[in-house]
XYZ file of C-alpha atoms in Angstrom:
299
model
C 7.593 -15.141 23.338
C 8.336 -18.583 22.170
C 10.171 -16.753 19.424
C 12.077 -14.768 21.583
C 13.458 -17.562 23.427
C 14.561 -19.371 20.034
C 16.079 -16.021 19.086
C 18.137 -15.429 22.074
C 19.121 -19.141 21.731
C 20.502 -18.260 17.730
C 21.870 -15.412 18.604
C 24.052 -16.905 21.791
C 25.414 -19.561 19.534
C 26.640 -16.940 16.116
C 27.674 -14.931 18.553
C 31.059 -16.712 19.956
C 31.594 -18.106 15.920
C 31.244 -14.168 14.411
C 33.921 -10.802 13.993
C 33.934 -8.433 16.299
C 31.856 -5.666 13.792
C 29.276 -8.599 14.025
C 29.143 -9.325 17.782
C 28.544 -5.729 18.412
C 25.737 -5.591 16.409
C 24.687 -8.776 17.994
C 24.569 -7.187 21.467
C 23.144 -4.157 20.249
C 19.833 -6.514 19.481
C 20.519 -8.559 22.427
C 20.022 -5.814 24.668
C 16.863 -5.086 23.109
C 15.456 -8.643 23.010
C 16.633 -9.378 26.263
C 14.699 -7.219 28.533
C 11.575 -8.855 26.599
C 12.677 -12.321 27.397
C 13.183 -11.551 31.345
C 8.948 -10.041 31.105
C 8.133 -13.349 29.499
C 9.996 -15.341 32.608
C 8.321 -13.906 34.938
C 4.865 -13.435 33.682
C 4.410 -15.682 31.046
C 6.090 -18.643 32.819
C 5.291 -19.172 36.035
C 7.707 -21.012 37.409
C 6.529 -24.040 40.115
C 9.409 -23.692 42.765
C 7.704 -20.517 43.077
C 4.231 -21.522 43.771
C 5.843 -24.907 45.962
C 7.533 -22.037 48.066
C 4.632 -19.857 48.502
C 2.346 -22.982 49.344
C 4.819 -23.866 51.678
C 4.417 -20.569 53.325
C 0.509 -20.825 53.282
C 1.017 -23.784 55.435
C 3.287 -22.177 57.495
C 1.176 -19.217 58.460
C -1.943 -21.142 58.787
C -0.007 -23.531 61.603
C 0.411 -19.990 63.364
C -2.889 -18.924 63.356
C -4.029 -21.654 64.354
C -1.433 -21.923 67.679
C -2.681 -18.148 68.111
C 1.220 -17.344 67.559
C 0.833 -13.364 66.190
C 3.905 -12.508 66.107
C 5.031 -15.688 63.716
C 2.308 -15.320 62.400
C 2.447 -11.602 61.385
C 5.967 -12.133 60.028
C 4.953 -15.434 58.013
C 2.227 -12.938 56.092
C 5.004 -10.482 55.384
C 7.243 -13.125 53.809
C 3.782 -14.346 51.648
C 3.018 -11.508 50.381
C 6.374 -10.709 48.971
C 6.434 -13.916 47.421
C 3.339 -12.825 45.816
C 5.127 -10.563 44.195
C 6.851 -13.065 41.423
C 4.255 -15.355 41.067
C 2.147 -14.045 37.419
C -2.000 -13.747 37.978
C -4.236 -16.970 37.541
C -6.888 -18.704 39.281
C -4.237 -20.225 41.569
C -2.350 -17.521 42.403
C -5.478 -15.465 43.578
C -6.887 -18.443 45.456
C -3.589 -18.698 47.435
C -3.976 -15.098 47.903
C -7.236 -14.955 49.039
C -6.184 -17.964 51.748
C -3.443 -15.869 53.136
C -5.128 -12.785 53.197
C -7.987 -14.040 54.816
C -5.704 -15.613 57.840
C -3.989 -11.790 57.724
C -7.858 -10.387 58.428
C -7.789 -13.245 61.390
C -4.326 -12.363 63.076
C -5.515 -8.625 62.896
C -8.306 -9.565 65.037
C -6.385 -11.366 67.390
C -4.094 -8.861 67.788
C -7.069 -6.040 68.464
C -5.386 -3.901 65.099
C -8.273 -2.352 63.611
C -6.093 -0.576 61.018
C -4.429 -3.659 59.784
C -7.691 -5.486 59.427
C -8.493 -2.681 57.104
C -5.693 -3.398 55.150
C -5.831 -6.767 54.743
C -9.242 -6.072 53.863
C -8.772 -4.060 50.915
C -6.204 -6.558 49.783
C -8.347 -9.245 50.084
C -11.070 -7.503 48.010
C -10.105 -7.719 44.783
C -9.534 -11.785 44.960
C -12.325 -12.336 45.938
C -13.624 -9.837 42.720
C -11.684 -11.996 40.344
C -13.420 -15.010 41.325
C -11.818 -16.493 44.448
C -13.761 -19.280 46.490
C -12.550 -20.083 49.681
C -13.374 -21.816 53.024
C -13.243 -18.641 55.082
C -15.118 -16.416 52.532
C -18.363 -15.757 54.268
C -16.498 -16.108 57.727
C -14.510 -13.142 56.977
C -16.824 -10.892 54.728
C -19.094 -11.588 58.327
C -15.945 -9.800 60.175
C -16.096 -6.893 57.996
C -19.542 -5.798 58.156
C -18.976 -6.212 61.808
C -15.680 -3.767 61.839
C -18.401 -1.733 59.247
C -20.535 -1.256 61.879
C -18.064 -0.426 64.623
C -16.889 2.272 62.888
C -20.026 3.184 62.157
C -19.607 3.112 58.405
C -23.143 2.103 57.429
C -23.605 3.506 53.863
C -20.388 0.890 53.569
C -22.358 -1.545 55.113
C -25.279 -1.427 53.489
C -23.112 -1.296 49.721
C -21.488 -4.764 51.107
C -24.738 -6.187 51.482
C -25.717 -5.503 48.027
C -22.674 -7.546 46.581
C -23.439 -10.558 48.642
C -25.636 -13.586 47.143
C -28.365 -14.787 48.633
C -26.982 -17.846 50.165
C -24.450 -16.257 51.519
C -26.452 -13.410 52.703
C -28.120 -15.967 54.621
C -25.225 -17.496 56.301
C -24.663 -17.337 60.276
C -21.405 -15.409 60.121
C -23.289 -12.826 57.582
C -26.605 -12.832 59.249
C -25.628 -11.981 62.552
C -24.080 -8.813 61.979
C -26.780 -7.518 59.204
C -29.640 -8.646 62.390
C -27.422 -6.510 64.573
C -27.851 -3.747 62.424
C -31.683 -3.741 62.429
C -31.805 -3.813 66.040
C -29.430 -0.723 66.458
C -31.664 1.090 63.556
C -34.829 0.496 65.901
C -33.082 0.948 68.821
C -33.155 -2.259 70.560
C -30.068 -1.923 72.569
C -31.365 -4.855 75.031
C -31.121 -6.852 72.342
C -27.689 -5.626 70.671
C -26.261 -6.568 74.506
C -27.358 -9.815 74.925
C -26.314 -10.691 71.161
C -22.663 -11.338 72.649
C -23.528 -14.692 73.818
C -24.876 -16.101 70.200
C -21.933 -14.645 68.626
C -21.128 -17.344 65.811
C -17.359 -17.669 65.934
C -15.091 -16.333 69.015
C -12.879 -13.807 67.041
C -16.659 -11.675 66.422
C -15.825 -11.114 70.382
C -13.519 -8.438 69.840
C -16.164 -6.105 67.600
C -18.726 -6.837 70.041
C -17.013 -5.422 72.750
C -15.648 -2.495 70.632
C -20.170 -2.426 69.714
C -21.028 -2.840 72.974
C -19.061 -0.259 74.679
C -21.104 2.126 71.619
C -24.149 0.744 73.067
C -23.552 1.404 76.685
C -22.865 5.308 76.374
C -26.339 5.378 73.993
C -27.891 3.948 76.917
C -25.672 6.485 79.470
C -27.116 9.217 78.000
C -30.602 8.707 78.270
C -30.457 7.393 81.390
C -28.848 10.395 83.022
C -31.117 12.848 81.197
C -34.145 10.389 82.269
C -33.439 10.026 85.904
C -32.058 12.289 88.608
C -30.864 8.702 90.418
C -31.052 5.137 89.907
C -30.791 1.904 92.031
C -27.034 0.405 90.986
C -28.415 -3.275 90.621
C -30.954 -1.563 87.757
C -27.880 0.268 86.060
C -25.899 -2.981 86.168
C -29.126 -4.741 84.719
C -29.959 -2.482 82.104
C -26.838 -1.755 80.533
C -25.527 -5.789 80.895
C -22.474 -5.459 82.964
C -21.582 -8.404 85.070
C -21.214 -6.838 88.543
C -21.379 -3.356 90.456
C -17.506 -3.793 90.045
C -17.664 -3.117 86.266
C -20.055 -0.428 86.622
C -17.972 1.330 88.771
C -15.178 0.692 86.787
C -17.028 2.261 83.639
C -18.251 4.994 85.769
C -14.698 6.344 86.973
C -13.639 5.690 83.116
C -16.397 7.444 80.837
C -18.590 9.035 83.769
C -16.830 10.957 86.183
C -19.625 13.309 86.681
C -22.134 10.100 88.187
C -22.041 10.012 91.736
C -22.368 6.739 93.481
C -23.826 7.175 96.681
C -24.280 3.632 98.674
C -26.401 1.339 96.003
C -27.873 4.817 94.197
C -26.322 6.014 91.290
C -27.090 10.084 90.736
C -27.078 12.083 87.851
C -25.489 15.574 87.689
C -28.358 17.634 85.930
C -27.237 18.061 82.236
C -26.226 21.814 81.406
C -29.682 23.425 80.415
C -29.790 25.940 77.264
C -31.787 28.760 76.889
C -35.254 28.762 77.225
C -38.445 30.498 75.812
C -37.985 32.907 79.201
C -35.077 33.850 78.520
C -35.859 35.573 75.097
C -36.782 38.981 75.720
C -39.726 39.096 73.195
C -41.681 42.147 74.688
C -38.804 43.890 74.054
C -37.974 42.327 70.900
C -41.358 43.277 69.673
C -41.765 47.055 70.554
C -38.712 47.528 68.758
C -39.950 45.604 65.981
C -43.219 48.616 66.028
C -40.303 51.225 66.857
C -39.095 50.592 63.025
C -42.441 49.622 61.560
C -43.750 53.730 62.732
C -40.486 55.181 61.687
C -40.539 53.800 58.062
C -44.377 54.784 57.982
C -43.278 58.068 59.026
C -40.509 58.221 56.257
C -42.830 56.585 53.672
């Protein structure tokens, strides 16, 4: 390349002191070189008005997350991540990547937008596969098993957790989620419930209500199938809502065939299959004897 750039230099200067025949076979070779000396610029040579700029951003968008602005904040990422664009691979350009990305998995969250968390996501992956060590890391690799296990993606989950180090696999914003997990394997729904107050950062309140919603219809559907009718201060108690206002609220939401009857809750009987009466077996089994004589008969 360094070639290249002395060549083009040569060439500029014979070319205003040369005949005609010679300048057009001058720009006949210029137009090959050329293209090759515009790659080198911008992947060879990072320039640093570029990087300044994109820093600049960086700053920019981490001043909006941190005022809660979205909306800047969503429009600073777009403007990042098409300066990303020019600037050539290194170890700096990934780590400013990774910084950006990782406040892009933080405005999805505050803006409830599962799908662009997923995004941002998958972006963010392969920085942090080339080597990129940030202040966020665990915090956010913490927020996707979480979104992992609201989707109820766990053979995702469980790959995550085999790329994770043991230190990190043993940090608070990783631990929680993989200790949530256990307790929805074994069923512990009590448990999953209560979890939301020892939730390690505020923006893992948004996938614990999307998780505990989950949990509440588990627990729906045994109840109704286990009772006929329940006391409303034991439904409020047992599936962790804060006052016979919410339960009633989730009732005429996601069970409109409950019946609230004073401070008793009833159950409409679940639709019932068939049963081992209803099988006409006598039946089934003289006709069973009807073929076995005939095809003695025939025999």
């Amino acid at each position: 390349f360094f070639f290249i750039h002395q060549s083009r230099s040569i060439i500029d200067h014979r070319y205003h002191r040369s005949s005609p025949s010679f300048k057009n076979t001058i720009t006949q070779q210029n137009n090959l070189i050329y293209p090759l000396y515009q790659y080198y610029k911008r992947t060879v040579q990072p320039t640093s008005n570029t990087m300044d700029a994109a820093n600049k951003m960086l700053a920019e968008l981490s001043s909006r997350v941190q005022a809660g602005d979205v909306d800047g904040g969503m429009a600073a990422l777009s403007k990042i991540k098409i300066a990303m664009l020019d600037i050539p691979q290194s170890a700096q350009q990934t780590t400013l990547a990774a910084n950006a990305l990782e406040l892009g998995v933080l405005l999805s969250v505050a803006a409830g937008d599962l799908d662009a968390f997923a995004r941002n996501m998958a972006q963010l992956k392969p920085n942090y596969a080339r080597g990129a060590q940030t202040e966020k890391k665990d915090h956010v690799l913490g927020l996707n098993l979480m979104f992992l296990l609201v989707e109820n993606r766990l053979s995702e989950f469980h790959a995550e957790l085999e790329l994770l180090t043991d230190k990190e696999a043993n940090n608070a914003f990783i631990s929680f989620p993989i200790q949530l997990e256990r307790q929805l394997m074994v069923g512990s729904y009590d448990e999953v419930l209560s979890a939301r107050s020892r939730i390690p950062d505020p923006s893992y309140a948004f996938f614990m209500d999307n998780l505990l919603q989950t949990v509440r219809d588990s627990i729906a559907d045994c109840v109704e199938v286990s009772y006929k009718n329940m006391k409303t201060k034991d439904a409020i108690k047992m599936m962790k809502f804060d006052s016979p206002q919410q339960l009633t609220e989730y009732v005429e939401e996601c069970r409109d065939d409950w019946i609230v009857e004073g401070d008793t809750l009833c159950f409409q009987p679940p639709p019932s299959g068939s049963k081992a009466t209803d099988i006409p077996s006598m039946k089934l089994i003289a006709q069973s004897l009807s073929y076995a004589t005939e095809m003695e008969r025939i025999i």
